GROMACS .gro file of C-alpha atoms in nm:
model
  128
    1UNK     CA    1  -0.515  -7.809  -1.713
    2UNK     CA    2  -0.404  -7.469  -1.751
    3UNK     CA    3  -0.448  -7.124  -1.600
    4UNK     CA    4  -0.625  -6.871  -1.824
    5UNK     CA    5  -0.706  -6.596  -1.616
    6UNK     CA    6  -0.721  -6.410  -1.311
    7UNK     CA    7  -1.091  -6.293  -1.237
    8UNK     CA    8  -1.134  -6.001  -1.024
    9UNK     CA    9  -1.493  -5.876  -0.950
   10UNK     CA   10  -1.629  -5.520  -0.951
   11UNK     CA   11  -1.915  -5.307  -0.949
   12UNK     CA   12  -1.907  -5.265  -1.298
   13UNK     CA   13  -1.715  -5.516  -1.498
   14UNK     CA   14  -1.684  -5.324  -1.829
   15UNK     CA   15  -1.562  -5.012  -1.626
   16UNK     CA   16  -1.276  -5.187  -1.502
   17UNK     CA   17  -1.201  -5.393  -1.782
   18UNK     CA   18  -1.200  -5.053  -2.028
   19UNK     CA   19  -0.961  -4.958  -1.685
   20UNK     CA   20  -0.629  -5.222  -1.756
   21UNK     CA   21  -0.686  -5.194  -2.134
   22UNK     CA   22  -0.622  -4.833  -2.076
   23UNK     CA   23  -0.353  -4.930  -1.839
   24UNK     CA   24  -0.196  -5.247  -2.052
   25UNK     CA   25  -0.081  -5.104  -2.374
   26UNK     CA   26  -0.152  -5.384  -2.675
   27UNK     CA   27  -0.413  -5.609  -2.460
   28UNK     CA   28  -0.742  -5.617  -2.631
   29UNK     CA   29  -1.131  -5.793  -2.527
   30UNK     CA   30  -1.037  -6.175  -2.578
   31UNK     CA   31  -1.397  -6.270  -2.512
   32UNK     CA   32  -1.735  -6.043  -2.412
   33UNK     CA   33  -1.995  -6.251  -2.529
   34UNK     CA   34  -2.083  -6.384  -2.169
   35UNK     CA   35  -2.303  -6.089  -2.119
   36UNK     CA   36  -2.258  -5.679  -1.946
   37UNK     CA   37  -2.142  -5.847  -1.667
   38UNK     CA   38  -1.802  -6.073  -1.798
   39UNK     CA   39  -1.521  -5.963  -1.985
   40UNK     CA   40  -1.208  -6.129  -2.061
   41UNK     CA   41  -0.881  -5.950  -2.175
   42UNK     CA   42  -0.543  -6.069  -2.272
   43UNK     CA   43  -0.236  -5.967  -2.405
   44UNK     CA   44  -0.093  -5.958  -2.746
   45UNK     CA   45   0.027  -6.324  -2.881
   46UNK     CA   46  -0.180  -6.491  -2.563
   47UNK     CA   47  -0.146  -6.623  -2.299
   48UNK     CA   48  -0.242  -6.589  -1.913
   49UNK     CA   49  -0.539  -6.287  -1.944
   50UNK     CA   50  -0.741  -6.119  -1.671
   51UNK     CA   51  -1.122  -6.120  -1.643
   52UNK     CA   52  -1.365  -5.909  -1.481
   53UNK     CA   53  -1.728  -5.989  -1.396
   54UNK     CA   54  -1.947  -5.738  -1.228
   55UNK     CA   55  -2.069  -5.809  -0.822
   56UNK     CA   56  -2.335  -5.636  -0.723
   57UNK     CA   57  -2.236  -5.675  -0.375
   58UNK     CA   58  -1.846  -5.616  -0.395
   59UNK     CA   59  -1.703  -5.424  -0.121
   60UNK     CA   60  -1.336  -5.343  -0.172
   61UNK     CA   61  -1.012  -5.403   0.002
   62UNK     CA   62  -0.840  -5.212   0.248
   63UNK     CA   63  -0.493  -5.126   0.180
   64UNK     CA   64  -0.270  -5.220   0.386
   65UNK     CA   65  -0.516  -5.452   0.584
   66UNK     CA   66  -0.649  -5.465   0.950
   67UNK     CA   67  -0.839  -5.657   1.133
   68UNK     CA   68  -1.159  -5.668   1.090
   69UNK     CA   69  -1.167  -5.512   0.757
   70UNK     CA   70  -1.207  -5.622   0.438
   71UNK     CA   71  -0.874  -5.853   0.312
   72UNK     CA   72  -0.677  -5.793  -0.026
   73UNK     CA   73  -0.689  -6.177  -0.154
   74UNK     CA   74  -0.459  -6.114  -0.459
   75UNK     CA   75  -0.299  -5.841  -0.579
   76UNK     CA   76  -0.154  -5.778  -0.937
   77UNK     CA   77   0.241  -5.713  -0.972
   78UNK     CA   78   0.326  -5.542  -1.289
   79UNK     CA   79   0.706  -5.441  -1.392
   80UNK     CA   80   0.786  -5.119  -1.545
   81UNK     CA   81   1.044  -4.906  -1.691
   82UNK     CA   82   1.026  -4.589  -1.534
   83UNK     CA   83   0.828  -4.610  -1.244
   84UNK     CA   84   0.730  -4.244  -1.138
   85UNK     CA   85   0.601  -4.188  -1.554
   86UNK     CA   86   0.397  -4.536  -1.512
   87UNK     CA   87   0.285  -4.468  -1.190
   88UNK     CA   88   0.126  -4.132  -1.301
   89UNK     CA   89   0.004  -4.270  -1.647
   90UNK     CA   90  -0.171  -4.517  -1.384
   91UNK     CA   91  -0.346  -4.219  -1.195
   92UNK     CA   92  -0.418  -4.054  -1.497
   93UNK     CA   93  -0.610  -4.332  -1.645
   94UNK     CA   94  -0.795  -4.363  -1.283
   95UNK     CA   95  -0.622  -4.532  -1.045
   96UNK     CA   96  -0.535  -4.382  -0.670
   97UNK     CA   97  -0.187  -4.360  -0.512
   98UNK     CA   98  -0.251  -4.598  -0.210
   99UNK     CA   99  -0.108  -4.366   0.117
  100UNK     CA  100   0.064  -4.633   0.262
  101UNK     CA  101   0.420  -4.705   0.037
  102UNK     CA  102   0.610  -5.008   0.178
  103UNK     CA  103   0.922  -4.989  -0.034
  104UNK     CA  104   1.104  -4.751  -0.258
  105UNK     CA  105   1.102  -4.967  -0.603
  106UNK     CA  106   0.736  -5.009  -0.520
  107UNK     CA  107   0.488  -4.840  -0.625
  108UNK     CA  108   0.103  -4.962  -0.431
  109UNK     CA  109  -0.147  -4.793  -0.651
  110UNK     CA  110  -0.517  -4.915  -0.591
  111UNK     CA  111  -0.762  -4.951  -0.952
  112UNK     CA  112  -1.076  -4.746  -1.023
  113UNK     CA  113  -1.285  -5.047  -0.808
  114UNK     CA  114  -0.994  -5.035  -0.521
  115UNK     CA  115  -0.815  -5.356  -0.525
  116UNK     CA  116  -0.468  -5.272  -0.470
  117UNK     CA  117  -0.168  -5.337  -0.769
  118UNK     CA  118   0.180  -5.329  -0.780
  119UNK     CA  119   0.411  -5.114  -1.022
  120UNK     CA  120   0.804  -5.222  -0.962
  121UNK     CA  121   1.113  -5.154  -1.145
  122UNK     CA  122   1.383  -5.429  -1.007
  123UNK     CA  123   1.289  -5.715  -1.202
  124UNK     CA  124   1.169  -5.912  -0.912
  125UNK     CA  125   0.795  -5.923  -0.731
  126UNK     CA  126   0.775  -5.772  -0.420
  127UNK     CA  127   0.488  -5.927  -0.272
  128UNK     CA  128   0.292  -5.725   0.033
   0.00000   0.00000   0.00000
């Protein structure tokens, strides 16, 4: 047994996908052929991927949550560099600037379908 993927739904599969290829320099479609609404990518030389697969009824997260509101269930922590340059690349490919910003090294930005991700510079996960 062995983990291939995180699979994170969205309106539109293919949207979001196109999204983290934008926003993942060098990871490329893995596999499509499931139809318009399942794509799997994954980085160069393998290993653990994302996929997306489209949900017609998907209602997104709130960030941060509350009751009775829809609840982040997993959130994607990616290191960086520089993380005001990423953080903007991020925006400019079509992600939001969450309001709420728990931590300095942090960066909470949520992707074009709203579930929330994490840009950090320390070298270690910050999890929310």
């Amino acid at each position: 047994m062995r983990l291939t993927a995180a699979v994170l739904d969205a309106p539109n599969a293919r949207e979001l996908a196109d999204f983290y290829l934008r926003l993942l320099p060098g990871w490329a479609v893995r596999r499509d052929e499931d139809g318009p609404d399942w794509v799997h990518i994954r980085p160069p030389g393998g290993g653990t991927g994302l996929s997306f697969q489209t949900e017609p009824r998907y209602a997104p997260p709130v960030w941060p949550s509350g009751p009775d509101r829809q609840q982040m269930m997993v959130h994607l922590d990616l290191e960086v560099d520089d993380l005001e340059v990423e953080a903007a690349r991020a925006v400019a490919e079509g992600a939001r600037l969450a309001a709420f910003q728990p931590q300095d090294h942090v960066r909470v930005l949520l992707d074009p379908a709203g579930h929330p991700f994490c840009l950090y510079t320390d070298g270690s996960p910050r999890s929310q």
